[in-house]
Coordinates of C-alpha atoms in Angstrom, one line a residue:
X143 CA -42.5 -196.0 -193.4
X144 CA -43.0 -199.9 -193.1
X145 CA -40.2 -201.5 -191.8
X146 CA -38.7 -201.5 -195.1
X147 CA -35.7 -200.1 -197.1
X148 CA -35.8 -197.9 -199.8
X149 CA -34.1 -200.8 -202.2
X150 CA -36.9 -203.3 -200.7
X151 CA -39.6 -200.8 -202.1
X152 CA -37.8 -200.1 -205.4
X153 CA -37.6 -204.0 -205.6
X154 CA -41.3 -204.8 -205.1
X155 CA -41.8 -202.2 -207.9
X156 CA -39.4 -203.8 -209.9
X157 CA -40.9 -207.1 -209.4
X158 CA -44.7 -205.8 -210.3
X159 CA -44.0 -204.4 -213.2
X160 CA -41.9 -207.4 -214.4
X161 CA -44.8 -209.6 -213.7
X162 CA -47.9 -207.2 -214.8
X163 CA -46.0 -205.2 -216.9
X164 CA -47.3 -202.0 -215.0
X165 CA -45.6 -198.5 -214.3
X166 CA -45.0 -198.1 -210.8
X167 CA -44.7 -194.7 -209.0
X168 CA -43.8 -193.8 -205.6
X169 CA -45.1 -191.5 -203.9
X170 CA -44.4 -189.3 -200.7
X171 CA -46.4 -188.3 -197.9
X172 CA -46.2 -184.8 -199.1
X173 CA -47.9 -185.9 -202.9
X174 CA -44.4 -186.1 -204.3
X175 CA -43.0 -188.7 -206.7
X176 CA -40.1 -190.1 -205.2
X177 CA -39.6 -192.7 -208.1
X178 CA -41.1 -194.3 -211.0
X179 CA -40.2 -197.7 -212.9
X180 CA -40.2 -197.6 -215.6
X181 CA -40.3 -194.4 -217.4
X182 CA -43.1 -193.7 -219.4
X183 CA -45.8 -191.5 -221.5
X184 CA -48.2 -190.9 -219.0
X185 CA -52.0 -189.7 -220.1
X186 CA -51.9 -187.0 -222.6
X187 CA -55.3 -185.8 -221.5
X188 CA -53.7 -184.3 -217.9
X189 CA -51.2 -181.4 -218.1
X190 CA -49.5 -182.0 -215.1
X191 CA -48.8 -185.5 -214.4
X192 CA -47.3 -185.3 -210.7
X193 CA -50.5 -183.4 -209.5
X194 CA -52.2 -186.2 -211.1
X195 CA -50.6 -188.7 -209.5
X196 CA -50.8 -187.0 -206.0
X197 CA -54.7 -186.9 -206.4
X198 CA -54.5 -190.7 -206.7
X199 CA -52.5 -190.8 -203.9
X200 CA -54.7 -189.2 -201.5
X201 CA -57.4 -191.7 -202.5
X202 CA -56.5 -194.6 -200.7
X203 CA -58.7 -195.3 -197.3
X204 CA -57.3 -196.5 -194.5
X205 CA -54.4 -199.5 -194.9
X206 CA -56.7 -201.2 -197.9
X207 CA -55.3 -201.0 -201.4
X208 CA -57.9 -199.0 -203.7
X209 CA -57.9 -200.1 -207.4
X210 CA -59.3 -196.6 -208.9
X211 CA -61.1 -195.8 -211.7
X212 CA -60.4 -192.3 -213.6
X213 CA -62.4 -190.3 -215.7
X214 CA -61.2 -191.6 -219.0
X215 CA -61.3 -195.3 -218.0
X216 CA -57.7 -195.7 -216.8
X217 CA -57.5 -197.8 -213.5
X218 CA -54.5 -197.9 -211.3
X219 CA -53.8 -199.8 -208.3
X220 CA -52.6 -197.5 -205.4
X221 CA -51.3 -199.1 -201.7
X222 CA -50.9 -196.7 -199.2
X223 CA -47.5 -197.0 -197.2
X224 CA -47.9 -196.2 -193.4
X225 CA -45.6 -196.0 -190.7
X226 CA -47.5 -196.9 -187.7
X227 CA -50.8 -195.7 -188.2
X228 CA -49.2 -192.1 -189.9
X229 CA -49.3 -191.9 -194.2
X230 CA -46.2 -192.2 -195.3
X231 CA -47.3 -192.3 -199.0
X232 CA -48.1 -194.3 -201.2
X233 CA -47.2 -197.2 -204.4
X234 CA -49.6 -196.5 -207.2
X235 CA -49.3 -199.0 -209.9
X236 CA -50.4 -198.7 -213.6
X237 CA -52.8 -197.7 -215.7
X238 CA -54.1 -200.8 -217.0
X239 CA -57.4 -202.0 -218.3
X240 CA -59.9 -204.9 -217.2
X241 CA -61.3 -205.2 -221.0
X242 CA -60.8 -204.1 -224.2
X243 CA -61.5 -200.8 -224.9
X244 CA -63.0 -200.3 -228.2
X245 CA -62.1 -197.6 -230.5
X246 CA -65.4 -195.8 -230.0
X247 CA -65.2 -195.3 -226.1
X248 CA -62.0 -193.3 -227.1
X249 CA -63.6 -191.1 -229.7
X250 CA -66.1 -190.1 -227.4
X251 CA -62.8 -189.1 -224.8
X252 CA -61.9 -187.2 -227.7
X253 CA -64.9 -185.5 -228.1
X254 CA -66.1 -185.0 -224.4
X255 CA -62.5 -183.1 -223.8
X256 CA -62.2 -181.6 -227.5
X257 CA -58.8 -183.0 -227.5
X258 CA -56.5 -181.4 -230.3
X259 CA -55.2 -183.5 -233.6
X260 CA -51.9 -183.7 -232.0
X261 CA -53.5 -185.2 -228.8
X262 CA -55.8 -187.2 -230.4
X263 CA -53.1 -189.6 -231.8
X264 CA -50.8 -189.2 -228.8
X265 CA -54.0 -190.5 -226.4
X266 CA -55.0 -193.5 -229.1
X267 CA -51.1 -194.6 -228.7
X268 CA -51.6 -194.1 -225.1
X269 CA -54.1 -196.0 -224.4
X270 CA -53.3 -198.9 -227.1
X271 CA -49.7 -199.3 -224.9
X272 CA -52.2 -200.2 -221.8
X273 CA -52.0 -203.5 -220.4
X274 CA -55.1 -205.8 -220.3
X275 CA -55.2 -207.3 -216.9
X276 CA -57.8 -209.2 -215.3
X277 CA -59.5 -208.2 -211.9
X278 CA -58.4 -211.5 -210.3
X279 CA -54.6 -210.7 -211.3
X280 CA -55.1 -207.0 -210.1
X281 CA -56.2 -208.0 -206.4
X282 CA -53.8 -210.6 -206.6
X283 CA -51.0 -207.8 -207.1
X284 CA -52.6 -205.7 -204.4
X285 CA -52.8 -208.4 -201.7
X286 CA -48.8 -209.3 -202.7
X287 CA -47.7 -205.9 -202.3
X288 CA -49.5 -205.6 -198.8
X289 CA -47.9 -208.8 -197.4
X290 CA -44.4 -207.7 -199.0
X291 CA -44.7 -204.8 -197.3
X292 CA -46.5 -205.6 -194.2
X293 CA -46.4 -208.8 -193.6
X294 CA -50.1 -209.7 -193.4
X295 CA -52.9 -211.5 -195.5
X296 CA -55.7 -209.6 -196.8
X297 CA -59.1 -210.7 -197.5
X298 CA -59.6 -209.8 -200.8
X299 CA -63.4 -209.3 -200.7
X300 CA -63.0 -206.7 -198.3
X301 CA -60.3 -205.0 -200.7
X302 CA -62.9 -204.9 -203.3
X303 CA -65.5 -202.8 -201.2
X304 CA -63.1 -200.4 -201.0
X305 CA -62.6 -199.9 -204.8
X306 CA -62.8 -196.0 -205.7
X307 CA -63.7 -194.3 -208.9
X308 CA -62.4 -190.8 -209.0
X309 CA -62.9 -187.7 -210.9
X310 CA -60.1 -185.9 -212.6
X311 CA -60.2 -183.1 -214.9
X312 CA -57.3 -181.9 -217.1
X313 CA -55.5 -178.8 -216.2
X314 CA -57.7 -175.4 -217.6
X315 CA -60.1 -177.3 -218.8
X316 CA -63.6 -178.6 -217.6
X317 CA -65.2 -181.9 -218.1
X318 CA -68.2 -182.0 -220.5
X319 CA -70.9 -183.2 -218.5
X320 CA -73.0 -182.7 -221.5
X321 CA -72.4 -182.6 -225.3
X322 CA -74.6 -182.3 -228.4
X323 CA -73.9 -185.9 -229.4
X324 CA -75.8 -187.3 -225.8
X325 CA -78.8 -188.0 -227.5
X326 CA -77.4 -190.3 -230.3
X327 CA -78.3 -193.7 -229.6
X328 CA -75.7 -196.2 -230.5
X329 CA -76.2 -199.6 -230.6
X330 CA -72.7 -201.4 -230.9
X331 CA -71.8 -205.2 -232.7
X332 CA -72.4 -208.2 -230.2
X333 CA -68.9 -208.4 -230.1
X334 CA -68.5 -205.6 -227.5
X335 CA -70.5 -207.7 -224.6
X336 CA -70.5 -210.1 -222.4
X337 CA -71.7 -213.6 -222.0
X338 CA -75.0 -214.5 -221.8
X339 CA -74.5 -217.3 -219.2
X340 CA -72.7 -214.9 -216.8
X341 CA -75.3 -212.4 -217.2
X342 CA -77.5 -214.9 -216.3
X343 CA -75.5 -216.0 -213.3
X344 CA -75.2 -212.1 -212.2
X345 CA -79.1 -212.2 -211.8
X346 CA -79.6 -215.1 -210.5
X347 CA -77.1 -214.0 -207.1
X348 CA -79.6 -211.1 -207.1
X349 CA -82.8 -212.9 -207.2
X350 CA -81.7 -215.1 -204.7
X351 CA -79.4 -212.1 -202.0
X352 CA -76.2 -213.6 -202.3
X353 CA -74.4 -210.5 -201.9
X354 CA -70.8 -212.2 -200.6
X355 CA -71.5 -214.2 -204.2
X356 CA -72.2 -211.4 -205.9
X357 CA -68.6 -209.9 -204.9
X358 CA -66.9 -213.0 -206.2
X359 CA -68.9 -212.5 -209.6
X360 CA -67.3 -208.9 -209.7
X361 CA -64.2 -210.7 -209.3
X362 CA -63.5 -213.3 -211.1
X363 CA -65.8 -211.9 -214.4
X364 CA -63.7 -212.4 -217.6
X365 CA -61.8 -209.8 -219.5
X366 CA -64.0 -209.0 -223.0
X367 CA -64.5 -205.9 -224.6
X368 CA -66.4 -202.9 -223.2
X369 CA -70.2 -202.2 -224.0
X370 CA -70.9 -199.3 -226.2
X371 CA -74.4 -197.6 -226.3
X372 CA -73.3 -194.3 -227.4
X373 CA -71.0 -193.7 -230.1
X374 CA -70.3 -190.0 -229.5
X375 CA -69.8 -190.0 -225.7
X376 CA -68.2 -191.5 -223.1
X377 CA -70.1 -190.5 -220.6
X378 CA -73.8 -190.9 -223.1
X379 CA -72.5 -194.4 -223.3
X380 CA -71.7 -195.0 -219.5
X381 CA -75.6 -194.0 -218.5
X382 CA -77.1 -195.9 -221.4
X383 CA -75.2 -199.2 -220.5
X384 CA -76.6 -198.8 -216.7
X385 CA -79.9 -197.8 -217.1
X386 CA -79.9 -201.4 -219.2
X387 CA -78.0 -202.7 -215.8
X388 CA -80.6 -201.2 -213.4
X389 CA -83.6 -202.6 -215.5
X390 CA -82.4 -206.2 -215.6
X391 CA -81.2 -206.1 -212.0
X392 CA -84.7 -204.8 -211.3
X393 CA -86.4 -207.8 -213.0
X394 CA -84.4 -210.1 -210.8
X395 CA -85.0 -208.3 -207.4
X396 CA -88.5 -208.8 -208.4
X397 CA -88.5 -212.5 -208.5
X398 CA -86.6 -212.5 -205.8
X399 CA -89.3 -211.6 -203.4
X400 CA -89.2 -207.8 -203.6
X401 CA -92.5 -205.7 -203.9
X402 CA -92.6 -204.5 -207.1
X403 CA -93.8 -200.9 -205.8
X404 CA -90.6 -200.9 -204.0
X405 CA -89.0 -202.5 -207.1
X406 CA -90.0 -200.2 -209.6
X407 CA -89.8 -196.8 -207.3
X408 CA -85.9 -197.9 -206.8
X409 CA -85.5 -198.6 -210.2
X410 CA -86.7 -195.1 -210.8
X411 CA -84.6 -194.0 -208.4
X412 CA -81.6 -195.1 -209.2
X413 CA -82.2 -194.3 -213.3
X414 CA -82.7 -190.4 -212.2
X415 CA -79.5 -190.7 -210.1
X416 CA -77.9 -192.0 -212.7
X417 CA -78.7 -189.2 -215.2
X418 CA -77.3 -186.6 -212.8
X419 CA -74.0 -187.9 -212.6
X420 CA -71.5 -185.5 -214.0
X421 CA -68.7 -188.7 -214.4
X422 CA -68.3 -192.4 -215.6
X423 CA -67.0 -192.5 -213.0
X424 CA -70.2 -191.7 -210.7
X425 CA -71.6 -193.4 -213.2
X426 CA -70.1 -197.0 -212.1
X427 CA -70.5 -195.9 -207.6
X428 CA -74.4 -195.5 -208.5
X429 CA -74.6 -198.9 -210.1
X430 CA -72.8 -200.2 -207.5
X431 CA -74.9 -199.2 -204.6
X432 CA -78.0 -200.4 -206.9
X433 CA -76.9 -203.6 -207.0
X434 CA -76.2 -203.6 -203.1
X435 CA -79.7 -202.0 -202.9
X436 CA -81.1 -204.5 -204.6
X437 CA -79.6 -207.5 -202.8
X438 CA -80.3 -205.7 -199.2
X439 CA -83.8 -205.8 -200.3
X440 CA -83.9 -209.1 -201.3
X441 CA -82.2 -210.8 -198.5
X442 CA -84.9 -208.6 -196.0
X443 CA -87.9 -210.0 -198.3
X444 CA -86.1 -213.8 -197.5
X445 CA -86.1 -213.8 -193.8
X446 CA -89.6 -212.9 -194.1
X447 CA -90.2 -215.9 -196.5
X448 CA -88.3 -218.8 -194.5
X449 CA -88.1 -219.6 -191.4
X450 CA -85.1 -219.1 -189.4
X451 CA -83.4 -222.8 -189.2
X452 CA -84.5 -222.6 -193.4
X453 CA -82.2 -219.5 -193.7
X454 CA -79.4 -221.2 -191.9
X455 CA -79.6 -224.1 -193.9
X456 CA -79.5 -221.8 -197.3
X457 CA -76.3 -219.8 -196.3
X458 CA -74.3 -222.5 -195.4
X459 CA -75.2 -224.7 -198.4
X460 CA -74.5 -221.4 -200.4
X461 CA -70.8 -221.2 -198.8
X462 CA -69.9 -224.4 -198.3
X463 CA -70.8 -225.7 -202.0
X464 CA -67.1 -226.7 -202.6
X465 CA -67.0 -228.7 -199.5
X466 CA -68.9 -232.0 -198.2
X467 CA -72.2 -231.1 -197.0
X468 CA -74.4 -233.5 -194.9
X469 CA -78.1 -233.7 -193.7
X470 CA -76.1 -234.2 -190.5
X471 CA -73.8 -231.1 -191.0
X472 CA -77.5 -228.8 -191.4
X473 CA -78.8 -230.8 -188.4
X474 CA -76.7 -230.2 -185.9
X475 CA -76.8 -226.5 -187.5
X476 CA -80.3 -225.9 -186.9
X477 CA -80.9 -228.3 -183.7
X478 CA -83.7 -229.9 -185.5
X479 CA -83.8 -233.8 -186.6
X480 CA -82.6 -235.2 -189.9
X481 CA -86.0 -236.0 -191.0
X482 CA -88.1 -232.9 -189.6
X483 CA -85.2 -230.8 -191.6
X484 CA -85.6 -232.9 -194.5
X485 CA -89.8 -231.9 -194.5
X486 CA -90.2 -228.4 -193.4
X487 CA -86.8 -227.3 -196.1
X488 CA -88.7 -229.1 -198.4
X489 CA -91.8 -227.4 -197.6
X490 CA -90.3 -224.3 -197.5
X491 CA -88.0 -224.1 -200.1
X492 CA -89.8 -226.9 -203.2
X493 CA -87.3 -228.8 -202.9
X494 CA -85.2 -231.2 -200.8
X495 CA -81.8 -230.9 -199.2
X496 CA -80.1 -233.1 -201.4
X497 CA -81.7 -231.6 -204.6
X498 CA -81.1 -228.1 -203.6
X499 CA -77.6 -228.7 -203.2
X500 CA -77.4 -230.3 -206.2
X501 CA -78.7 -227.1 -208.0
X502 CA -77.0 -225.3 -207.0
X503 CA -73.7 -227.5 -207.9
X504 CA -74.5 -227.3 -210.9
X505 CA -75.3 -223.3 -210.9
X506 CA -71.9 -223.3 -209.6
X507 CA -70.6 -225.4 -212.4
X508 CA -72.1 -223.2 -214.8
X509 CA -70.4 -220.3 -213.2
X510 CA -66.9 -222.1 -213.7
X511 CA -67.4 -223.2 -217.1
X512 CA -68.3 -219.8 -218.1
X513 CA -65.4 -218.0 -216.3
X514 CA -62.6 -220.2 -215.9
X515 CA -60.5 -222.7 -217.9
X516 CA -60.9 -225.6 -215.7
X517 CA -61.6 -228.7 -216.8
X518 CA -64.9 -230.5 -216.7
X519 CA -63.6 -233.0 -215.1
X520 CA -61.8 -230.4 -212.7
X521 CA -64.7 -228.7 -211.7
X522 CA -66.6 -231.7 -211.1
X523 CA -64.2 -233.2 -208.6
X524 CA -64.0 -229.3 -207.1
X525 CA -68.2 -229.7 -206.5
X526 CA -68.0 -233.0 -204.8
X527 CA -69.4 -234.5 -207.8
X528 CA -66.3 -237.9 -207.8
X529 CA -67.6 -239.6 -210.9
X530 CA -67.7 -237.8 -213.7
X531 CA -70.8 -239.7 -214.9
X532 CA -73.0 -239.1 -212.2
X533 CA -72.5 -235.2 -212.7
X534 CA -73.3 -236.0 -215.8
X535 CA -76.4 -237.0 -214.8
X536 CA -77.3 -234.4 -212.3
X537 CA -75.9 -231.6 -214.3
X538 CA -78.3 -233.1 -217.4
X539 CA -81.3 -233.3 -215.1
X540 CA -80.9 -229.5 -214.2
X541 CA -80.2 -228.2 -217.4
X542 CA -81.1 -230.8 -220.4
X543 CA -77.5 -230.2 -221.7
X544 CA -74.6 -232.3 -220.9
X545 CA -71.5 -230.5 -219.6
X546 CA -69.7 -230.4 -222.5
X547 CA -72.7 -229.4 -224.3
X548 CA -73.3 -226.8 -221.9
X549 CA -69.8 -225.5 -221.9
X550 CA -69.6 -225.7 -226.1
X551 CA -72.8 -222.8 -226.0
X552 CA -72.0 -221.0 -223.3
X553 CA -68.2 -220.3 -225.0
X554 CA -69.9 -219.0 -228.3
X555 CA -72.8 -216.7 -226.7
X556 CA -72.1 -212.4 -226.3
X557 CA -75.0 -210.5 -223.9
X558 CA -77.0 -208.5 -226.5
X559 CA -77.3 -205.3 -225.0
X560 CA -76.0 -204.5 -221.0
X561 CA -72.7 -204.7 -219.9
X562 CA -73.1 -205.7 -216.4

């Protein structure tokens, strides 16, 4: 075990679920469920809920915490507890939700299980007592309950490459990787997507390889309601609303440089593999590595396009946008003079140092206004932009809106068909 008590791990768990409001078991090396706080209904759709919970045990990799995705769209946070580099089990917290799940998502649960009357109400009470939690909060909680029970920092973007999505069936009784309602197209109210602006934002980190951005985006997205393209199926509804995914994160890898034989034969690809998954679950993995795929491709296509010092240049403006960032700073980065720089990433790029920074400041601002609750003023300072006039300005140059007028849109807009 880590070097902790039995009452130090019962009071982390009491602490979680007093501040995410969160079920916390834990369990033994063996699978076994030493404790949970509180007690609670757990899924009606399982039989057996300790042989549940010892399959999410066993999923965790390594000393990362895994937040894990079922079958029937519960998540749970698990953190292994090691002694040394031995499992000594493991502190699985939930389920909880990222978004809303819409009453339709947990017909077709119903339907792809062929649940009972009595457990059809028991699993719509179930999963209406389900937190909502963002993903921010979620990795939050995982890094606090490493460093409580380890005493180290974790990097969050590493935590999130290790997210899992797992397949678990109920007791006697198979999943239905097919059912006669697959075929019904279902095209749900605007209500259940997302933001056009942050769809946009998703793109453009694909069109332009910024795979570390990319992760942040998965992040720190905000908690709406899922997409629903099948009304009969989970699973129907899963495949529709990636296939939707893959085609619009094809579009961008294609204006991001990549050969559109390439392009397309991946987009094929990844549509077919896609189709064969027997899980949502599978479902999400297979748009993951697309996306991954994609940005791989289009970062490959970009150190073909620009020249090395160009490249350098590009990445550090790209994570250093909340900083101060100099001609000097990229200068002394490439080895090349202020005003040779200035020419050949002009040249190179379309536009100067200066400018490109400023785009993508504003991008950035866009991102914040459309995903946080910070203040105009706030975000501006956070950009380097110190009077709120002159990001005024630039942020109207780049956009033809005004901040506020750009923040008033972007609040009332829903994504009219993927849910990315």
């Amino acid at each position: 075990m880590p070097n902790m008590t039995p009452d130090s791990i019962r009071l982390i768990m009491y602490m979680m679920y007093t501040e995410f409001q969160m079920t916390l078991y834990w369990m033994d090396a063996a699978g076994q469920l030493v404790e949970e706080q509180p007690l609670r209904g757990f899924n009606p759709v399982y039989d057996h809920k300790a042989q549940t919970l010892a399959l999410l045990a066993q999923q965790t990799n390594g000393h990362y915490p895994v937040v894990q995705s079922t079958n029937v769209l519960e998540q749970y946070l698990t953190v292994p507890l090691l002694d040394g580099d031995m499992y000594a089990g493991a502190l699985i917290a939930g389920p909880f939700f990222h978004a809303i799940v819409p009453d339709e998502l947990i017909s077709g649960i119903i339907r792809d299980y062929q649940l009972s009357f009595r457990q059809q109400d028991a699993i719509r009470q179930f999963y209406a007592s389900i937190p909502l939690i963002s993903k921010e909060r979620i990795y939050n909680a995982a890094a606090m309950i490493h460093y409580m029970l380890y005493r180290q920092p974790l990097d969050l973007a590493e935590v999130i490459q290790h997210n899992l999505h797992i397949h678990i069936e109920p007791d006697e009784q198979a999943a239905i990787v097919s059912s006669p309602y697959e075929e019904e197209m279902y095209i749900a109210p605007a209500s259940y997507h997302r933001n056009p602006e942050m769809e946009q934002i998703f793109l453009q980190y694909i069109r332009e390889g910024r795979k570390e951005d990319l992760v942040r985006w998965e992040l720190g997205f905000p908690t709406e309601k899922l997409g629903v393209l099948s009304k009969k199926s989970l699973l129907r509804s899963e495949k529709n609303l990636a296939i939707c995914s893959i085609t619009l994160a094809t579009r961008a890898a294609l204006e991001g440089g990549v050969n559109a034989e390439i392009g397309y034969t991946l987009s094929d690809f990844y549509i077919q593999a896609v189709e064969e998954c027997q899980n949502p679950g599978e479902v999400q993995a297979t748009l993951r590595r697309c996306y991954n795929d994609f940005v791989d491709r289009v970062l490959e296509s970009q150190q073909k396009r620009y020249s090395r010092e160009i490249n350098l240049c590009r990445n550090y403006i790209f994570h250093h946008l909340y900083e101060p960032i100099q001609l000097e700073h990229l200068s002394d980065l490439t080895g090349l003079t202020g005003d040779y720089l200035s020419k050949r990433f002009k040249n190179e790029t379309g536009r100067s140092p200066i400018h490109f920074i400023q785009y993508y400041r504003v991008q950035e601002a866009k991102r914040l206004m459309s995903s946080t609750t910070h203040s105009l003023s706030a975000i501006a300072t956070m950009l380097q932009f110190h009077d709120q006039s002159y990001f005024t300005k630039i942020f109207k140059a780049h956009t033809n809106q005004t901040p506020k007028q750009y923040k008033s849109a972007a609040s009332g807009g829903h994504l009219p068909l993927a849910r990315l």
